[in-house]
Amino acid sequence: GTKLSSALELPWLGIDAKGLPKLPKEHMEALKAALGEGNFTEAAAKAKEALEKADKITINIAVTGEAGSGKSSFVNAIRGLKDRVHGAAAIGVTEMTMEAIAYPHPTYPNVTVWDLPGIGTQKFKPDKYLEKVEFSLYDFFIIISCTRFKYHDIELAQEIQRLGKKFYFVRPKVDQDLTNEKRHYEEEGILNQRGMASSRVFLVSRGDLGKYDYPKLQETLVDELPGHKRLTLLRSLSNVSKETLEKKKEQLQTQIWWKSLVSCGIAAVPIPGLSIACDVAMLVTSLKEFCRDFGLDENSLSALARRTKVPIAELKAVIKSPLSEKITKDLVIEILTKSVSLPTTYFMLQNFLDAAAADTVRVLEANETGFLAQMLSHFPPGCPCPGRSFL
Ligand SMILES: Nc1nc2c(ncn2[C@@H]2O[C@H](COP(=O)(O)OP(=O)(O)OP(=O)(O)O)[C@@H](O)[C@H]2O)c(=O)[nH]1
Ligand SMILES: [Mg+2]
């Protein structure tokens, strides 16, 4: 791997035979079948359809809890926003939220976080509350409580569970809470008594999402979503842990074959000097999207630098691939020129090997059938010849 990469002067490309794209088995089979039959256009059209379908998937997250518990603050945190910027949910105990307010994710509008009205503690009826906030709209519920979880929180969780949806208890302000470990322990007892696993309680701090249980919460949310919704949520999650990044990459990888097919099979244009045709504009978009998904653009990096107080030059020093702003048609063509021969050759050889092996099997079968038929033809039916015994 290294030798080849350095020869290409594109170490971040990291191409080697093992690094060829992974694809879920069923996609691979479908792709092979389509390409094997030479039905490339049809495969590309199917891939386009699949990508468009994936782009339309939406996620609705409900954030609820008692008044003043930190709901609005958490709504901003999930969306990677500061509290007092344009589009942020209003913070402050005096500003009681009276109805569900939708807050779309600033970069991933398919993900909406809903700031639900506070659970009033007087005469609280979970079923009425859930009806009022339109329960069926949400993919899952996050119940916030800044102290220990109260009777109402747990009652609400039970009703959510009864109606077949998932809930997560989040305790923000853990930064203020010096004895949180002790409290966590106490809480475990309470929740277990009510038949709820303490694994559903996540301690977080608004100021540092990389700490405490926020990474674990991200992972749990993704794992418990239906498979087809995972990528949509993952892409919107802030990059605060290696585990989340790894999952993000894994999910994005499942679309690579589709994207390649669409690029080469739909609006493909021959590239001068290259023996391939593809839709370069689409590839530019895809690379830029990857950068956005991983926060590799000037804006995200400077926001990160401000937040972590690490100089931006230090962050940039460890980045080997081009930032979003640097990705242009020319760059994509340059990358393609340097990287196109290996995978193409590999794929061509692999395909040809498969086809040749399959052909030979058929030839062998035809041969055997023919051979037996020929053998038999020497011996008319009913002829008691010793030679037949060898069959
Ligand atoms: N230290 C600390 N303070 C927090 C955290 N999360 C929220 N707060 C503070 O808690 C207070 C209430 O937060 P909000 O987000 O307005 O609470 P809310 O549940 O939306 O309140 P209502 O809409 O009035 O029901 C604010 O002063 C926040 O700054 C946290 O993780 N750490
Ligand atoms: Mg609020």
Short mmCIF file of C-alpha atoms and ligand atoms in Angstrom, two decimals:
data_model
loop_
_atom_site.label_atom_id
_atom_site.label_comp_id
_atom_site.label_asym_id
_atom_site.label_seq_id
_atom_site.Cartn_x
_atom_site.Cartn_y
_atom_site.Cartn_z
CA GLY A 1 0.00 0.00 0.00
CA THR A 2 2.50 2.63 1.14
CA LYS A 3 4.83 2.18 -1.79
CA LEU A 4 2.10 2.71 -4.32
CA SER A 5 0.56 5.63 -2.45
CA SER A 6 3.81 7.50 -2.21
CA ALA A 7 4.38 6.84 -5.87
CA LEU A 8 1.07 8.53 -6.51
CA GLU A 9 1.97 11.35 -4.15
CA LEU A 10 -1.48 11.05 -2.66
CA PRO A 11 -0.94 9.37 0.67
CA TRP A 12 -4.47 10.19 1.82
CA LEU A 13 -5.89 8.23 -1.06
CA GLY A 14 -4.51 5.08 0.54
CA ILE A 15 -5.40 2.86 -2.37
CA ASP A 16 -4.33 -0.75 -2.23
CA ALA A 17 -5.91 -3.98 -3.28
CA LYS A 18 -7.39 -4.53 0.18
CA GLY A 19 -8.76 -1.01 0.25
CA LEU A 20 -11.14 -1.61 -2.58
CA PRO A 21 -14.60 -0.45 -1.69
CA LYS A 22 -16.71 -2.50 0.63
CA LEU A 23 -20.33 -3.00 -0.16
CA PRO A 24 -23.04 -4.88 1.69
CA LYS A 25 -23.19 -8.36 0.20
CA GLU A 26 -26.61 -8.00 -1.39
CA HIS A 27 -25.61 -4.75 -3.13
CA MET A 28 -22.45 -6.38 -4.39
CA GLU A 29 -24.40 -9.29 -5.82
CA ALA A 30 -26.89 -6.97 -7.52
CA LEU A 31 -24.10 -4.85 -8.88
CA LYS A 32 -22.14 -7.83 -10.17
CA ALA A 33 -25.26 -9.22 -11.78
CA ALA A 34 -26.08 -5.93 -13.48
CA LEU A 35 -22.52 -5.35 -14.65
CA GLY A 36 -22.10 -8.99 -15.62
CA GLU A 37 -25.07 -8.72 -17.92
CA GLY A 38 -23.70 -5.50 -19.29
CA ASN A 39 -26.75 -3.73 -17.98
CA PHE A 40 -24.79 -0.80 -16.73
CA THR A 41 -27.38 1.90 -17.38
CA GLU A 42 -30.02 -0.01 -15.49
CA ALA A 43 -27.69 -0.49 -12.53
CA ALA A 44 -26.87 3.23 -12.55
CA ALA A 45 -30.55 4.15 -12.62
CA LYS A 46 -31.21 1.86 -9.65
CA ALA A 47 -28.32 3.42 -7.76
CA LYS A 48 -29.63 6.90 -8.46
CA GLU A 49 -33.03 5.90 -7.15
CA ALA A 50 -31.49 4.47 -3.99
CA LEU A 51 -29.49 7.64 -3.35
CA GLU A 52 -32.49 9.87 -3.90
CA LYS A 53 -34.53 7.76 -1.53
CA ALA A 54 -31.82 8.01 1.11
CA ASP A 55 -31.73 11.80 0.69
CA LYS A 56 -35.43 12.03 1.54
CA ILE A 57 -35.23 10.22 4.87
CA THR A 58 -36.12 12.47 7.80
CA ILE A 59 -35.48 12.23 11.51
CA ASN A 60 -37.55 13.93 14.20
CA ILE A 61 -36.13 14.06 17.68
CA ALA A 62 -38.34 15.04 20.61
CA VAL A 63 -36.70 16.75 23.58
CA THR A 64 -38.85 16.95 26.68
CA GLY A 65 -38.65 17.20 30.45
CA GLU A 66 -39.55 19.52 33.30
CA ALA A 67 -39.53 23.29 32.98
CA GLY A 68 -36.05 24.74 33.28
CA SER A 69 -34.33 21.35 33.08
CA GLY A 70 -32.18 22.36 30.10
CA LYS A 71 -34.31 21.22 27.15
CA SER A 72 -33.69 24.21 24.90
CA SER A 73 -30.03 24.14 25.74
CA PHE A 74 -29.83 20.49 24.71
CA VAL A 75 -31.75 21.17 21.49
CA ASN A 76 -29.00 23.62 20.57
CA ALA A 77 -26.27 21.24 21.63
CA ILE A 78 -27.47 18.41 19.37
CA ARG A 79 -27.56 20.81 16.47
CA GLY A 80 -24.02 21.97 17.17
CA LEU A 81 -25.21 25.53 17.86
CA LYS A 82 -24.27 28.01 20.52
CA ASP A 83 -27.12 29.23 22.69
CA ARG A 84 -27.27 32.83 21.61
CA VAL A 85 -26.84 32.63 17.86
CA HIS A 86 -29.38 33.07 15.09
CA GLY A 87 -31.65 30.02 14.87
CA ALA A 88 -30.83 28.79 18.36
CA ALA A 89 -33.60 27.83 20.77
CA ALA A 90 -34.16 30.47 23.48
CA ILE A 91 -32.56 29.65 26.80
CA GLY A 92 -33.61 30.72 30.27
CA VAL A 93 -36.07 29.47 32.79
CA THR A 94 -38.35 32.47 32.47
CA GLU A 95 -38.97 31.80 28.81
CA MET A 96 -41.31 28.88 29.22
CA THR A 97 -41.80 26.90 26.06
CA MET A 98 -45.55 26.40 25.68
CA GLU A 99 -45.78 24.39 22.48
CA ALA A 100 -43.58 22.09 20.43
CA ILE A 101 -41.19 24.13 18.31
CA ALA A 102 -39.30 22.63 15.38
CA TYR A 103 -35.59 23.39 15.11
CA PRO A 104 -34.10 22.04 11.90
CA HIS A 105 -30.43 21.11 12.00
CA PRO A 106 -28.52 24.01 10.42
CA THR A 107 -26.52 21.82 8.00
CA TYR A 108 -28.75 18.75 7.74
CA PRO A 109 -32.32 20.02 7.32
CA ASN A 110 -33.67 16.45 7.19
CA VAL A 111 -32.99 16.24 10.91
CA THR A 112 -35.35 18.23 13.09
CA VAL A 113 -35.05 18.60 16.83
CA TRP A 114 -38.31 19.46 18.58
CA ASP A 115 -38.31 21.52 21.76
CA LEU A 116 -41.38 20.15 23.48
CA PRO A 117 -43.42 21.97 26.12
CA GLY A 118 -42.21 21.32 29.66
CA ILE A 119 -43.90 18.54 31.59
CA GLY A 120 -46.12 20.36 34.07
CA THR A 121 -45.97 18.54 37.35
CA GLN A 122 -49.55 19.41 38.33
CA LYS A 123 -52.02 16.75 37.22
CA PHE A 124 -49.58 15.45 34.62
CA LYS A 125 -51.11 12.81 32.37
CA PRO A 126 -48.51 11.19 30.09
CA ASP A 127 -51.08 9.97 27.55
CA LYS A 128 -52.71 13.41 27.20
CA TYR A 129 -49.31 15.06 26.96
CA LEU A 130 -48.11 12.71 24.22
CA GLU A 131 -51.35 13.19 22.32
CA LYS A 132 -50.97 16.96 22.52
CA VAL A 133 -47.40 16.96 21.17
CA GLU A 134 -48.30 14.55 18.35
CA PHE A 135 -46.45 11.50 19.58
CA SER A 136 -46.38 9.68 16.25
CA LEU A 137 -44.26 12.35 14.60
CA TYR A 138 -41.05 11.52 16.47
CA ASP A 139 -38.44 8.85 15.95
CA PHE A 140 -37.43 8.88 19.61
CA PHE A 141 -37.72 10.89 22.81
CA ILE A 142 -35.06 12.49 24.94
CA ILE A 143 -36.23 13.20 28.46
CA ILE A 144 -34.14 15.81 30.24
CA SER A 145 -33.82 16.20 33.97
CA CYS A 146 -31.15 18.22 35.71
CA THR A 147 -31.64 16.58 39.08
CA ARG A 148 -32.71 13.03 39.67
CA PHE A 149 -35.49 11.70 37.45
CA LYS A 150 -38.89 12.31 38.94
CA TYR A 151 -42.01 10.28 39.00
CA HIS A 152 -43.43 12.18 36.01
CA ASP A 153 -40.34 11.60 33.88
CA ILE A 154 -40.53 7.90 34.51
CA GLU A 155 -44.28 7.77 33.95
CA LEU A 156 -43.75 9.49 30.62
CA ALA A 157 -40.99 7.06 29.66
CA GLN A 158 -43.24 4.12 30.46
CA GLU A 159 -45.99 5.50 28.26
CA ILE A 160 -43.52 6.11 25.41
CA GLN A 161 -42.28 2.55 25.74
CA ARG A 162 -45.83 1.20 25.89
CA LEU A 163 -46.58 2.99 22.61
CA GLY A 164 -43.59 1.29 21.03
CA LYS A 165 -41.04 4.08 20.85
CA LYS A 166 -37.62 4.61 22.38
CA PHE A 167 -36.73 7.09 25.14
CA TYR A 168 -33.40 8.25 26.53
CA PHE A 169 -32.90 9.98 29.88
CA VAL A 170 -30.39 12.78 29.65
CA ARG A 171 -29.02 14.61 32.65
CA PRO A 172 -27.30 17.81 31.60
CA LYS A 173 -25.34 20.15 33.87
CA VAL A 174 -23.26 17.23 35.08
CA ASP A 175 -20.43 19.76 35.12
CA GLN A 176 -22.20 21.47 38.02
CA ASP A 177 -22.74 18.24 39.76
CA LEU A 178 -19.67 17.24 41.69
CA THR A 179 -21.10 14.14 43.24
CA ASN A 180 -22.66 12.84 40.08
CA GLU A 181 -21.20 9.40 40.42
CA LYS A 182 -22.94 8.89 43.72
CA ARG A 183 -26.18 10.25 42.27
CA HIS A 184 -25.90 8.06 39.23
CA TYR A 185 -25.66 5.12 41.55
CA GLU A 186 -28.72 6.18 43.52
CA GLU A 187 -30.65 6.70 40.34
CA GLU A 188 -29.78 3.26 39.10
CA GLY A 189 -31.61 1.87 42.08
CA ILE A 190 -34.71 3.96 41.42
CA LEU A 191 -34.87 3.15 37.74
CA ASN A 192 -34.22 -0.52 38.25
CA GLN A 193 -37.05 -0.63 40.74
CA ARG A 194 -39.31 0.69 38.04
CA GLY A 195 -38.07 -1.90 35.58
CA MET A 196 -35.90 0.42 33.57
CA ALA A 197 -32.29 -0.18 32.74
CA SER A 198 -29.88 2.49 33.91
CA SER A 199 -28.20 2.10 30.52
CA ARG A 200 -30.84 4.53 29.34
CA VAL A 201 -29.47 7.34 31.53
CA PHE A 202 -26.83 9.61 30.01
CA LEU A 203 -24.95 12.28 31.93
CA VAL A 204 -23.86 15.16 29.72
CA SER A 205 -22.47 18.63 29.90
CA ARG A 206 -23.58 21.29 27.47
CA GLY A 207 -20.10 22.78 27.45
CA ASP A 208 -18.17 19.64 26.55
CA LEU A 209 -20.06 17.07 24.54
CA GLY A 210 -16.95 14.94 24.05
CA LYS A 211 -16.95 14.15 27.76
CA TYR A 212 -19.18 12.05 30.00
CA ASP A 213 -21.93 10.03 28.29
CA TYR A 214 -22.68 12.10 25.18
CA PRO A 215 -20.60 9.91 22.83
CA LYS A 216 -22.32 6.84 24.25
CA LEU A 217 -25.69 8.52 23.75
CA GLN A 218 -24.85 9.23 20.08
CA GLU A 219 -23.91 5.60 19.55
CA THR A 220 -26.99 4.27 21.28
CA LEU A 221 -29.32 6.55 19.30
CA VAL A 222 -27.79 5.34 16.03
CA ASP A 223 -27.78 1.66 16.98
CA GLU A 224 -31.40 1.72 18.04
CA LEU A 225 -32.68 3.42 14.89
CA PRO A 226 -33.96 1.28 12.00
CA GLY A 227 -31.07 0.57 9.59
CA HIS A 228 -32.28 2.78 6.75
CA LYS A 229 -32.39 5.85 9.03
CA ARG A 230 -28.94 5.51 10.53
CA LEU A 231 -26.94 7.42 7.96
CA THR A 232 -29.28 10.42 8.11
CA LEU A 233 -28.86 10.79 11.86
CA LEU A 234 -25.16 9.96 11.86
CA ARG A 235 -24.27 12.63 9.35
CA SER A 236 -25.89 15.26 11.56
CA LEU A 237 -24.08 14.21 14.74
CA SER A 238 -21.13 16.29 15.89
CA ASN A 239 -17.77 14.61 15.55
CA VAL A 240 -16.97 14.24 19.23
CA SER A 241 -15.79 10.66 19.43
CA LYS A 242 -13.81 8.17 17.40
CA GLU A 243 -16.60 5.62 17.70
CA THR A 244 -19.13 7.96 16.11
CA LEU A 245 -16.65 8.85 13.36
CA GLU A 246 -16.05 5.19 12.64
CA LYS A 247 -19.80 4.54 12.37
CA LYS A 248 -20.23 7.56 10.15
CA LYS A 249 -17.53 6.31 7.83
CA GLU A 250 -18.98 2.80 7.76
CA GLN A 251 -22.42 4.08 6.79
CA LEU A 252 -21.11 6.50 4.18
CA GLN A 253 -19.14 3.66 2.67
CA THR A 254 -22.33 1.80 1.82
CA GLN A 255 -23.16 4.56 -0.68
CA ILE A 256 -19.84 4.60 -2.49
CA TRP A 257 -20.74 2.02 -5.09
CA TRP A 258 -24.03 3.73 -5.77
CA LYS A 259 -22.30 7.05 -6.21
CA SER A 260 -19.68 5.53 -8.50
CA LEU A 261 -22.36 3.92 -10.62
CA VAL A 262 -24.34 7.13 -10.92
CA SER A 263 -21.26 9.12 -11.76
CA CYS A 264 -20.12 6.68 -14.44
CA GLY A 265 -23.51 5.63 -15.72
CA ILE A 266 -25.82 8.63 -15.87
CA ALA A 267 -24.36 12.00 -16.80
CA ALA A 268 -20.95 10.59 -17.69
CA VAL A 269 -18.76 12.69 -19.92
CA PRO A 270 -15.44 11.40 -21.30
CA ILE A 271 -12.51 13.00 -19.54
CA PRO A 272 -9.82 14.24 -21.91
CA GLY A 273 -6.61 12.28 -21.47
CA LEU A 274 -8.37 9.62 -19.42
CA SER A 275 -9.86 6.40 -20.63
CA ILE A 276 -12.97 6.90 -18.52
CA ALA A 277 -16.15 8.88 -18.59
CA CYS A 278 -17.84 10.15 -15.46
CA ASP A 279 -19.85 12.95 -13.98
CA VAL A 280 -17.13 15.07 -12.42
CA ALA A 281 -19.53 17.64 -10.98
CA MET A 282 -21.25 14.90 -9.04
CA LEU A 283 -17.93 13.67 -7.70
CA VAL A 284 -17.04 17.19 -6.59
CA THR A 285 -20.33 17.34 -4.70
CA SER A 286 -19.70 13.96 -3.09
CA LEU A 287 -16.22 14.88 -1.90
CA LYS A 288 -17.47 18.17 -0.51
CA GLU A 289 -20.24 16.30 1.30
CA PHE A 290 -17.68 14.00 2.90
CA CYS A 291 -15.76 17.05 4.06
CA ARG A 292 -18.91 18.52 5.55
CA ASP A 293 -19.79 15.24 7.25
CA PHE A 294 -16.39 15.19 8.94
CA GLY A 295 -16.09 18.91 9.62
CA LEU A 296 -13.20 19.36 7.22
CA ASP A 297 -13.93 22.83 5.97
CA GLU A 298 -12.64 26.26 6.99
CA ASN A 299 -15.74 27.21 8.98
CA SER A 300 -15.97 23.99 10.98
CA LEU A 301 -12.26 24.03 11.70
CA SER A 302 -12.22 27.60 12.93
CA ALA A 303 -15.30 26.91 15.10
CA LEU A 304 -13.50 23.89 16.53
CA ALA A 305 -10.34 25.92 17.09
CA ARG A 306 -12.31 28.57 18.99
CA ARG A 307 -14.08 25.99 21.10
CA THR A 308 -11.04 23.90 22.00
CA LYS A 309 -8.57 26.79 22.03
CA VAL A 310 -6.19 24.80 19.83
CA PRO A 311 -4.67 27.06 17.14
CA ILE A 312 -6.22 26.37 13.74
CA ALA A 313 -2.75 25.92 12.21
CA GLU A 314 -2.17 23.03 14.57
CA LEU A 315 -5.42 21.40 13.47
CA LYS A 316 -4.59 21.91 9.82
CA ALA A 317 -1.12 20.47 10.30
CA VAL A 318 -2.57 17.00 10.87
CA ILE A 319 -4.97 17.10 7.92
CA LYS A 320 -3.65 15.39 4.79
CA SER A 321 -6.67 15.48 2.47
CA PRO A 322 -7.85 18.68 0.81
CA LEU A 323 -10.39 20.79 2.71
CA SER A 324 -13.83 21.32 1.20
CA GLU A 325 -12.86 24.72 -0.22
CA LYS A 326 -10.00 23.18 -2.21
CA ILE A 327 -12.17 20.62 -3.96
CA THR A 328 -12.71 21.57 -7.60
CA LYS A 329 -13.32 19.81 -10.89
CA ASP A 330 -9.63 20.12 -11.72
CA LEU A 331 -8.65 18.50 -8.46
CA VAL A 332 -11.08 15.62 -9.00
CA ILE A 333 -9.71 15.04 -12.49
CA GLU A 334 -6.19 15.09 -11.12
CA ILE A 335 -7.08 12.53 -8.47
CA LEU A 336 -8.86 10.37 -11.03
CA THR A 337 -5.89 10.48 -13.37
CA LYS A 338 -3.65 9.21 -10.63
CA SER A 339 -5.95 6.65 -9.14
CA VAL A 340 -8.12 5.33 -11.91
CA SER A 341 -5.99 2.55 -13.35
CA LEU A 342 -5.64 0.31 -10.32
CA PRO A 343 -9.29 -0.15 -9.30
CA THR A 344 -10.39 -0.31 -12.92
CA THR A 345 -7.83 -2.93 -13.75
CA TYR A 346 -8.61 -4.84 -10.59
CA PHE A 347 -12.32 -4.79 -11.29
CA MET A 348 -11.83 -5.75 -14.92
CA LEU A 349 -9.56 -8.67 -14.00
CA GLN A 350 -11.90 -9.81 -11.23
CA ASN A 351 -14.92 -9.64 -13.50
CA PHE A 352 -13.16 -11.42 -16.30
CA LEU A 353 -11.92 -14.12 -13.96
CA ASP A 354 -15.47 -14.69 -12.67
CA ALA A 355 -16.84 -14.84 -16.20
CA ALA A 356 -14.08 -17.12 -17.47
CA ALA A 357 -14.49 -19.51 -14.55
CA ALA A 358 -18.26 -19.62 -15.05
CA ASP A 359 -17.81 -20.21 -18.78
CA THR A 360 -15.43 -23.06 -18.16
CA VAL A 361 -17.85 -24.70 -15.78
CA ARG A 362 -20.49 -24.55 -18.49
CA VAL A 363 -18.07 -25.92 -21.09
CA LEU A 364 -17.20 -28.76 -18.76
CA GLU A 365 -20.86 -29.56 -18.14
CA ALA A 366 -21.63 -29.49 -21.86
CA ASN A 367 -18.63 -31.68 -22.47
CA GLU A 368 -19.68 -34.26 -19.87
CA THR A 369 -23.21 -34.43 -21.17
CA GLY A 370 -21.92 -34.76 -24.72
CA PHE A 371 -19.38 -37.37 -23.71
CA LEU A 372 -21.94 -39.55 -21.95
CA ALA A 373 -24.37 -39.25 -24.79
CA GLN A 374 -21.64 -40.27 -27.18
CA MET A 375 -20.66 -43.25 -25.03
CA LEU A 376 -24.24 -44.43 -24.89
CA SER A 377 -24.68 -44.06 -28.62
CA HIS A 378 -22.20 -46.90 -29.10
CA PHE A 379 -24.51 -49.21 -27.24
CA PRO A 380 -28.04 -49.52 -28.62
CA PRO A 381 -30.71 -49.86 -25.89
CA GLY A 382 -31.12 -53.42 -24.66
CA CYS A 383 -27.69 -54.41 -25.81
CA PRO A 384 -26.18 -56.49 -23.03
CA CYS A 385 -22.70 -55.25 -23.45
CA PRO A 386 -20.08 -55.49 -20.68
CA GLY A 387 -18.90 -52.01 -21.50
CA ARG A 388 -21.96 -50.40 -19.87
CA SER A 389 -21.01 -51.58 -16.45
CA PHE A 390 -18.46 -48.79 -16.15
CA LEU A 391 -21.30 -46.30 -15.94
N1 LIG B 1 -23.74 24.40 33.66
C1 LIG B 1 -24.68 23.97 32.83
N2 LIG B 1 -25.81 24.67 32.67
C2 LIG B 1 -26.75 24.25 31.82
C3 LIG B 1 -26.57 23.03 31.08
N3 LIG B 1 -27.69 22.83 30.31
C4 LIG B 1 -28.51 23.87 30.56
N4 LIG B 1 -27.97 24.74 31.48
C5 LIG B 1 -28.59 25.99 32.01
O1 LIG B 1 -29.86 25.70 32.58
C6 LIG B 1 -30.76 26.80 32.40
C7 LIG B 1 -32.09 26.35 31.80
O2 LIG B 1 -31.85 25.85 30.50
P1 LIG B 1 -32.97 25.83 29.33
O3 LIG B 1 -32.34 25.11 28.22
O4 LIG B 1 -33.52 27.17 29.07
O5 LIG B 1 -34.10 24.95 30.01
P2 LIG B 1 -35.55 24.57 29.41
O6 LIG B 1 -35.85 23.20 29.89
O7 LIG B 1 -35.59 24.79 27.97
O8 LIG B 1 -36.47 25.60 30.15
P3 LIG B 1 -38.01 25.96 29.80
O9 LIG B 1 -38.11 26.14 28.34
O10 LIG B 1 -38.24 27.22 30.55
O11 LIG B 1 -38.82 24.84 30.30
C8 LIG B 1 -30.02 27.80 31.55
O12 LIG B 1 -29.53 28.82 32.37
C9 LIG B 1 -28.89 26.99 30.92
O13 LIG B 1 -27.76 27.80 30.65
C10 LIG B 1 -25.33 22.28 31.28
O14 LIG B 1 -25.09 21.20 30.71
N5 LIG B 1 -24.44 22.80 32.15
MG MG B 2 -36.88 26.06 26.85
#
